[in-house]
PDB file of N, CA and C in Angstrom:
ATOM      1  N   UNK A   1      -1.417 195.093  11.755  1.00 87.00           N
ATOM      2  CA  UNK A   1      -1.553 194.573  10.403  1.00 87.00           C
ATOM      3  C   UNK A   1      -2.649 193.503  10.361  1.00 87.00           C
ATOM      4  N   UNK A   2      -3.119 193.217   9.174  1.00 94.00           N
ATOM      5  CA  UNK A   2      -4.154 192.192   8.996  1.00 94.00           C
ATOM      6  C   UNK A   2      -3.627 190.814   9.389  1.00 94.00           C
ATOM      7  N   UNK A   3      -2.348 190.568   9.116  1.00 95.00           N
ATOM      8  CA  UNK A   3      -1.743 189.287   9.497  1.00 95.00           C
ATOM      9  C   UNK A   3      -1.776 189.112  11.009  1.00 95.00           C
ATOM     10  N   UNK A   4      -1.321 190.120  11.736  1.00 96.00           N
ATOM     11  CA  UNK A   4      -1.312 190.042  13.200  1.00 96.00           C
ATOM     12  C   UNK A   4      -2.725 189.859  13.745  1.00 96.00           C
ATOM     13  N   UNK A   5      -3.655 190.629  13.236  1.00 97.00           N
ATOM     14  CA  UNK A   5      -5.043 190.542  13.706  1.00 97.00           C
ATOM     15  C   UNK A   5      -5.617 189.148  13.458  1.00 97.00           C
ATOM     16  N   UNK A   6      -5.336 188.581  12.290  1.00 97.00           N
ATOM     17  CA  UNK A   6      -5.846 187.245  11.968  1.00 97.00           C
ATOM     18  C   UNK A   6      -5.254 186.198  12.900  1.00 97.00           C
ATOM     19  N   UNK A   7      -3.954 186.264  13.142  1.00 97.00           N
ATOM     20  CA  UNK A   7      -3.303 185.288  14.023  1.00 97.00           C
ATOM     21  C   UNK A   7      -3.838 185.397  15.444  1.00 97.00           C
ATOM     22  N   UNK A   8      -4.006 186.616  15.932  1.00 97.00           N
ATOM     23  CA  UNK A   8      -4.532 186.803  17.286  1.00 97.00           C
ATOM     24  C   UNK A   8      -5.976 186.339  17.384  1.00 97.00           C
ATOM     25  N   UNK A   9      -6.751 186.575  16.339  1.00 97.00           N
ATOM     26  CA  UNK A   9      -8.136 186.106  16.298  1.00 97.00           C
ATOM     27  C   UNK A   9      -8.196 184.583  16.380  1.00 97.00           C
ATOM     28  N   UNK A  10      -7.180 183.922  15.834  1.00 97.00           N
ATOM     29  CA  UNK A  10      -7.116 182.460  15.837  1.00 97.00           C
ATOM     30  C   UNK A  10      -6.531 181.904  17.137  1.00 97.00           C
ATOM     31  N   UNK A  11      -6.169 182.777  18.070  1.00 96.00           N
ATOM     32  CA  UNK A  11      -5.661 182.341  19.359  1.00 96.00           C
ATOM     33  C   UNK A  11      -4.187 182.010  19.387  1.00 96.00           C
ATOM     34  N   UNK A  12      -3.434 182.473  18.398  1.00 98.00           N
ATOM     35  CA  UNK A  12      -1.998 182.203  18.346  1.00 98.00           C
ATOM     36  C   UNK A  12      -1.262 183.039  19.387  1.00 98.00           C
ATOM     37  N   UNK A  13      -0.101 182.558  19.784  1.00 97.00           N
ATOM     38  CA  UNK A  13       0.747 183.247  20.752  1.00 97.00           C
ATOM     39  C   UNK A  13       1.789 184.056  19.990  1.00 97.00           C
ATOM     40  N   UNK A  14       1.890 185.343  20.289  1.00 98.00           N
ATOM     41  CA  UNK A  14       2.861 186.206  19.622  1.00 98.00           C
ATOM     42  C   UNK A  14       4.278 185.822  20.033  1.00 98.00           C
ATOM     43  N   UNK A  15       5.199 185.875  19.067  1.00 98.00           N
ATOM     44  CA  UNK A  15       6.611 185.569  19.287  1.00 98.00           C
ATOM     45  C   UNK A  15       7.449 186.802  18.988  1.00 98.00           C
ATOM     46  N   UNK A  16       8.660 186.818  19.495  1.00 96.00           N
ATOM     47  CA  UNK A  16       9.587 187.928  19.227  1.00 96.00           C
ATOM     48  C   UNK A  16      10.576 187.552  18.133  1.00 96.00           C
ATOM     49  N   UNK A  17      10.078 186.982  17.048  1.00 93.00           N
ATOM     50  CA  UNK A  17      10.922 186.576  15.927  1.00 93.00           C
ATOM     51  C   UNK A  17      10.352 187.168  14.644  1.00 93.00           C
ATOM     52  N   UNK A  18      11.214 187.562  13.728  1.00 93.00           N
ATOM     53  CA  UNK A  18      10.759 188.151  12.475  1.00 93.00           C
ATOM     54  C   UNK A  18      10.119 189.505  12.736  1.00 93.00           C
ATOM     55  N   UNK A  19       9.521 190.078  11.696  1.00 96.00           N
ATOM     56  CA  UNK A  19       8.751 191.309  11.884  1.00 96.00           C
ATOM     57  C   UNK A  19       7.438 191.012  12.594  1.00 96.00           C
ATOM     58  N   UNK A  20       6.953 189.798  12.414  1.00 97.00           N
ATOM     59  CA  UNK A  20       5.783 189.296  13.132  1.00 97.00           C
ATOM     60  C   UNK A  20       5.912 187.784  13.177  1.00 97.00           C
ATOM     61  N   UNK A  21       5.653 187.199  14.317  1.00 98.00           N
ATOM     62  CA  UNK A  21       5.740 185.752  14.458  1.00 98.00           C
ATOM     63  C   UNK A  21       4.691 185.258  15.438  1.00 98.00           C
ATOM     64  N   UNK A  22       4.120 184.098  15.142  1.00 98.00           N
ATOM     65  CA  UNK A  22       3.071 183.523  15.983  1.00 98.00           C
ATOM     66  C   UNK A  22       3.226 182.023  16.075  1.00 98.00           C
ATOM     67  N   UNK A  23       2.866 181.502  17.251  1.00 98.00           N
ATOM     68  CA  UNK A  23       2.849 180.053  17.453  1.00 98.00           C
ATOM     69  C   UNK A  23       1.409 179.589  17.574  1.00 98.00           C
ATOM     70  N   UNK A  24       1.110 178.535  16.834  1.00 97.00           N
ATOM     71  CA  UNK A  24      -0.216 177.926  16.840  1.00 97.00           C
ATOM     72  C   UNK A  24      -0.129 176.555  17.482  1.00 97.00           C
ATOM     73  N   UNK A  25      -1.006 176.288  18.418  1.00 94.00           N
ATOM     74  CA  UNK A  25      -1.081 174.962  19.024  1.00 94.00           C
ATOM     75  C   UNK A  25      -2.093 174.149  18.239  1.00 94.00           C
ATOM     76  N   UNK A  26      -1.643 173.018  17.724  1.00 88.00           N
ATOM     77  CA  UNK A  26      -2.513 172.159  16.929  1.00 88.00           C
ATOM     78  C   UNK A  26      -3.032 171.040  17.821  1.00 88.00           C
ATOM     79  N   UNK A  27      -3.420 169.948  17.239  1.00 85.00           N
ATOM     80  CA  UNK A  27      -3.915 168.801  18.004  1.00 85.00           C
ATOM     81  C   UNK A  27      -2.801 168.248  18.894  1.00 85.00           C
ATOM     82  N   UNK A  28      -3.185 167.774  20.067  1.00 87.00           N
ATOM     83  CA  UNK A  28      -2.212 167.173  20.965  1.00 87.00           C
ATOM     84  C   UNK A  28      -1.107 168.141  21.323  1.00 87.00           C
ATOM     85  N   UNK A  29       0.098 167.668  21.244  1.00 93.00           N
ATOM     86  CA  UNK A  29       1.273 168.429  21.643  1.00 93.00           C
ATOM     87  C   UNK A  29       2.028 168.999  20.447  1.00 93.00           C
ATOM     88  N   UNK A  30       1.379 169.192  19.331  1.00 95.00           N
ATOM     89  CA  UNK A  30       2.027 169.672  18.113  1.00 95.00           C
ATOM     90  C   UNK A  30       1.826 171.180  17.967  1.00 95.00           C
ATOM     91  N   UNK A  31       2.921 171.870  17.646  1.00 96.00           N
ATOM     92  CA  UNK A  31       2.847 173.311  17.412  1.00 96.00           C
ATOM     93  C   UNK A  31       3.484 173.651  16.065  1.00 96.00           C
ATOM     94  N   UNK A  32       2.999 174.760  15.524  1.00 97.00           N
ATOM     95  CA  UNK A  32       3.595 175.328  14.321  1.00 97.00           C
ATOM     96  C   UNK A  32       3.808 176.811  14.581  1.00 97.00           C
ATOM     97  N   UNK A  33       4.894 177.332  14.041  1.00 97.00           N
ATOM     98  CA  UNK A  33       5.164 178.759  14.116  1.00 97.00           C
ATOM     99  C   UNK A  33       5.229 179.306  12.703  1.00 97.00           C
ATOM    100  N   UNK A  34       4.736 180.519  12.536  1.00 97.00           N
ATOM    101  CA  UNK A  34       4.914 181.204  11.260  1.00 97.00           C
ATOM    102  C   UNK A  34       5.563 182.549  11.564  1.00 97.00           C
ATOM    103  N   UNK A  35       6.657 182.801  10.867  1.00 97.00           N
ATOM    104  CA  UNK A  35       7.424 184.028  11.029  1.00 97.00           C
ATOM    105  C   UNK A  35       7.411 184.762   9.699  1.00 97.00           C
ATOM    106  N   UNK A  36       7.150 186.053   9.737  1.00 96.00           N
ATOM    107  CA  UNK A  36       7.131 186.844   8.502  1.00 96.00           C
ATOM    108  C   UNK A  36       8.051 188.055   8.632  1.00 96.00           C
ATOM    109  N   UNK A  37       8.625 188.420   7.508  1.00 96.00           N
ATOM    110  CA  UNK A  37       9.448 189.614   7.394  1.00 96.00           C
ATOM    111  C   UNK A  37       8.836 190.448   6.281  1.00 96.00           C
ATOM    112  N   UNK A  38       8.620 191.727   6.544  1.00 93.00           N
ATOM    113  CA  UNK A  38       7.950 192.605   5.586  1.00 93.00           C
ATOM    114  C   UNK A  38       8.804 192.937   4.374  1.00 93.00           C
ATOM    115  N   UNK A  39      10.093 192.882   4.508  1.00 90.00           N
ATOM    116  CA  UNK A  39      10.961 193.221   3.391  1.00 90.00           C
ATOM    117  C   UNK A  39      11.276 194.708   3.364  1.00 90.00           C
ATOM    118  N   UNK A  40      12.259 195.058   2.561  1.00 91.00           N
ATOM    119  CA  UNK A  40      12.663 196.453   2.410  1.00 91.00           C
ATOM    120  C   UNK A  40      13.339 196.624   1.055  1.00 91.00           C
ATOM    121  N   UNK A  41      14.132 197.663   0.915  1.00 93.00           N
ATOM    122  CA  UNK A  41      14.801 197.926  -0.364  1.00 93.00           C
ATOM    123  C   UNK A  41      15.797 196.837  -0.748  1.00 93.00           C
ATOM    124  N   UNK A  42      16.354 196.150   0.250  1.00 93.00           N
ATOM    125  CA  UNK A  42      17.376 195.144  -0.026  1.00 93.00           C
ATOM    126  C   UNK A  42      16.842 193.716  -0.083  1.00 93.00           C
ATOM    127  N   UNK A  43      15.778 193.437   0.677  1.00 92.00           N
ATOM    128  CA  UNK A  43      15.269 192.074   0.767  1.00 92.00           C
ATOM    129  C   UNK A  43      13.773 192.033   0.505  1.00 92.00           C
ATOM    130  N   UNK A  44      13.297 191.038  -0.250  1.00 96.00           N
ATOM    131  CA  UNK A  44      11.855 190.921  -0.498  1.00 96.00           C
ATOM    132  C   UNK A  44      11.136 190.377   0.744  1.00 96.00           C
ATOM    133  N   UNK A  45       9.819 190.530   0.817  1.00 94.00           N
ATOM    134  CA  UNK A  45       9.066 189.924   1.918  1.00 94.00           C
ATOM    135  C   UNK A  45       9.327 188.418   1.949  1.00 94.00           C
ATOM    136  N   UNK A  46       9.275 187.848   3.150  1.00 95.00           N
ATOM    137  CA  UNK A  46       9.605 186.444   3.309  1.00 95.00           C
ATOM    138  C   UNK A  46       8.811 185.882   4.478  1.00 95.00           C
ATOM    139  N   UNK A  47       8.605 184.583   4.457  1.00 94.00           N
ATOM    140  CA  UNK A  47       7.926 183.903   5.561  1.00 94.00           C
ATOM    141  C   UNK A  47       8.566 182.543   5.761  1.00 94.00           C
ATOM    142  N   UNK A  48       8.442 182.050   6.983  1.00 95.00           N
ATOM    143  CA  UNK A  48       8.975 180.736   7.312  1.00 95.00           C
ATOM    144  C   UNK A  48       7.991 180.037   8.235  1.00 95.00           C
ATOM    145  N   UNK A  49       7.721 178.772   7.966  1.00 95.00           N
ATOM    146  CA  UNK A  49       6.871 177.947   8.828  1.00 95.00           C
ATOM    147  C   UNK A  49       7.774 176.943   9.525  1.00 95.00           C
ATOM    148  N   UNK A  50       7.676 176.900  10.844  1.00 95.00           N
ATOM    149  CA  UNK A  50       8.474 175.988  11.654  1.00 95.00           C
ATOM    150  C   UNK A  50       7.551 175.016  12.380  1.00 95.00           C
ATOM    151  N   UNK A  51       8.022 173.806  12.552  1.00 95.00           N
ATOM    152  CA  UNK A  51       7.246 172.753  13.187  1.00 95.00           C
ATOM    153  C   UNK A  51       7.916 172.347  14.498  1.00 95.00           C
ATOM    154  N   UNK A  52       7.133 171.972  15.509  1.00 95.00           N
ATOM    155  CA  UNK A  52       7.710 171.487  16.761  1.00 95.00           C
ATOM    156  C   UNK A  52       8.513 170.219  16.500  1.00 95.00           C
ATOM    157  N   UNK A  53       9.471 169.948  17.367  1.00 94.00           N
ATOM    158  CA  UNK A  53      10.371 168.803  17.193  1.00 94.00           C
ATOM    159  C   UNK A  53       9.642 167.469  17.086  1.00 94.00           C
ATOM    160  N   UNK A  54       8.508 167.350  17.741  1.00 95.00           N
ATOM    161  CA  UNK A  54       7.778 166.074  17.744  1.00 95.00           C
ATOM    162  C   UNK A  54       6.939 165.866  16.484  1.00 95.00           C
ATOM    163  N   UNK A  55       6.902 166.834  15.585  1.00 93.00           N
ATOM    164  CA  UNK A  55       6.054 166.742  14.388  1.00 93.00           C
ATOM    165  C   UNK A  55       6.397 165.525  13.540  1.00 93.00           C
ATOM    166  N   UNK A  56       7.676 165.202  13.430  1.00 91.00           N
ATOM    167  CA  UNK A  56       8.071 164.069  12.590  1.00 91.00           C
ATOM    168  C   UNK A  56       7.590 162.743  13.159  1.00 91.00           C
ATOM    169  N   UNK A  57       7.276 162.690  14.449  1.00 91.00           N
ATOM    170  CA  UNK A  57       6.759 161.460  15.057  1.00 91.00           C
ATOM    171  C   UNK A  57       5.306 161.196  14.661  1.00 91.00           C
ATOM    172  N   UNK A  58       4.552 162.257  14.436  1.00 91.00           N
ATOM    173  CA  UNK A  58       3.129 162.106  14.182  1.00 91.00           C
ATOM    174  C   UNK A  58       2.677 162.411  12.765  1.00 91.00           C
ATOM    175  N   UNK A  59       3.550 163.007  11.967  1.00 92.00           N
ATOM    176  CA  UNK A  59       3.150 163.428  10.627  1.00 92.00           C
ATOM    177  C   UNK A  59       4.203 163.011   9.607  1.00 92.00           C
ATOM    178  N   UNK A  60       3.756 162.433   8.527  1.00 94.00           N
ATOM    179  CA  UNK A  60       4.640 162.121   7.403  1.00 94.00           C
ATOM    180  C   UNK A  60       5.079 163.440   6.756  1.00 94.00           C
ATOM    181  N   UNK A  61       6.219 163.436   6.048  1.00 91.00           N
ATOM    182  CA  UNK A  61       6.686 164.687   5.419  1.00 91.00           C
ATOM    183  C   UNK A  61       5.625 165.367   4.558  1.00 91.00           C
ATOM    184  N   UNK A  62       4.899 164.586   3.764  1.00 93.00           N
ATOM    185  CA  UNK A  62       3.884 165.221   2.913  1.00 93.00           C
ATOM    186  C   UNK A  62       2.733 165.791   3.727  1.00 93.00           C
ATOM    187  N   UNK A  63       2.451 165.209   4.904  1.00 92.00           N
ATOM    188  CA  UNK A  63       1.405 165.744   5.772  1.00 92.00           C
ATOM    189  C   UNK A  63       1.842 167.049   6.431  1.00 92.00           C
ATOM    190  N   UNK A  64       3.131 167.201   6.664  1.00 91.00           N
ATOM    191  CA  UNK A  64       3.641 168.462   7.217  1.00 91.00           C
ATOM    192  C   UNK A  64       3.411 169.598   6.225  1.00 91.00           C
ATOM    193  N   UNK A  65       3.609 169.302   4.946  1.00 91.00           N
ATOM    194  CA  UNK A  65       3.365 170.309   3.909  1.00 91.00           C
ATOM    195  C   UNK A  65       1.883 170.690   3.904  1.00 91.00           C
ATOM    196  N   UNK A  66       1.024 169.692   3.995  1.00 93.00           N
ATOM    197  CA  UNK A  66      -0.423 169.945   4.011  1.00 93.00           C
ATOM    198  C   UNK A  66      -0.789 170.776   5.243  1.00 93.00           C
ATOM    199  N   UNK A  67      -0.208 170.448   6.407  1.00 93.00           N
ATOM    200  CA  UNK A  67      -0.488 171.211   7.625  1.00 93.00           C
ATOM    201  C   UNK A  67      -0.096 172.673   7.443  1.00 93.00           C
ATOM    202  N   UNK A  68       1.045 172.925   6.810  1.00 92.00           N
ATOM    203  CA  UNK A  68       1.461 174.299   6.526  1.00 92.00           C
ATOM    204  C   UNK A  68       0.495 175.008   5.603  1.00 92.00           C
ATOM    205  N   UNK A  69       0.052 174.321   4.571  1.00 94.00           N
ATOM    206  CA  UNK A  69      -0.931 174.905   3.643  1.00 94.00           C
ATOM    207  C   UNK A  69      -2.242 175.230   4.348  1.00 94.00           C
ATOM    208  N   UNK A  70      -2.686 174.328   5.221  1.00 94.00           N
ATOM    209  CA  UNK A  70      -3.935 174.548   5.965  1.00 94.00           C
ATOM    210  C   UNK A  70      -3.795 175.760   6.879  1.00 94.00           C
ATOM    211  N   UNK A  71      -2.655 175.872   7.571  1.00 94.00           N
ATOM    212  CA  UNK A  71      -2.434 177.021   8.451  1.00 94.00           C
ATOM    213  C   UNK A  71      -2.461 178.320   7.659  1.00 94.00           C
ATOM    214  N   UNK A  72      -1.741 178.378   6.557  1.00 94.00           N
ATOM    215  CA  UNK A  72      -1.699 179.598   5.751  1.00 94.00           C
ATOM    216  C   UNK A  72      -3.084 179.945   5.209  1.00 94.00           C
ATOM    217  N   UNK A  73      -3.820 178.935   4.756  1.00 96.00           N
ATOM    218  CA  UNK A  73      -5.180 179.170   4.253  1.00 96.00           C
ATOM    219  C   UNK A  73      -6.089 179.697   5.357  1.00 96.00           C
ATOM    220  N   UNK A  74      -5.954 179.153   6.570  1.00 96.00           N
ATOM    221  CA  UNK A  74      -6.777 179.616   7.693  1.00 96.00           C
ATOM    222  C   UNK A  74      -6.442 181.056   8.066  1.00 96.00           C
ATOM    223  N   UNK A  75      -5.157 181.397   8.054  1.00 97.00           N
ATOM    224  CA  UNK A  75      -4.768 182.780   8.349  1.00 97.00           C
ATOM    225  C   UNK A  75      -5.363 183.725   7.314  1.00 97.00           C
ATOM    226  N   UNK A  76      -5.237 183.370   6.038  1.00 96.00           N
ATOM    227  CA  UNK A  76      -5.776 184.215   4.966  1.00 96.00           C
ATOM    228  C   UNK A  76      -7.286 184.372   5.075  1.00 96.00           C
ATOM    229  N   UNK A  77      -7.981 183.300   5.494  1.00 97.00           N
ATOM    230  CA  UNK A  77      -9.441 183.359   5.635  1.00 97.00           C
ATOM    231  C   UNK A  77      -9.856 184.287   6.784  1.00 97.00           C
ATOM    232  N   UNK A  78      -8.979 184.486   7.745  1.00 97.00           N
ATOM    233  CA  UNK A  78      -9.277 185.356   8.890  1.00 97.00           C
ATOM    234  C   UNK A  78      -8.791 186.784   8.713  1.00 97.00           C
ATOM    235  N   UNK A  79      -8.203 187.083   7.549  1.00 94.00           N
ATOM    236  CA  UNK A  79      -7.702 188.443   7.295  1.00 94.00           C
ATOM    237  C   UNK A  79      -8.812 189.330   6.753  1.00 94.00           C
TER     238      UNK A  79
END
């Protein structure tokens, strides 16, 4: 899929979660994961962004939202 290709192009590590999942290493020791589910007749497509446990030490809550937006925008730009 275009999502998988974009994540791999960005150097993300594939995960065994969701229909497709990838971990991105950010600055320092911070990681973000994005998990997607394609959906079916019963459930709509869905995605979840997860942050490493140490994220709250280095990023304010509003900055975590911005980091998620930046990641999603970067993935879309690589599709």
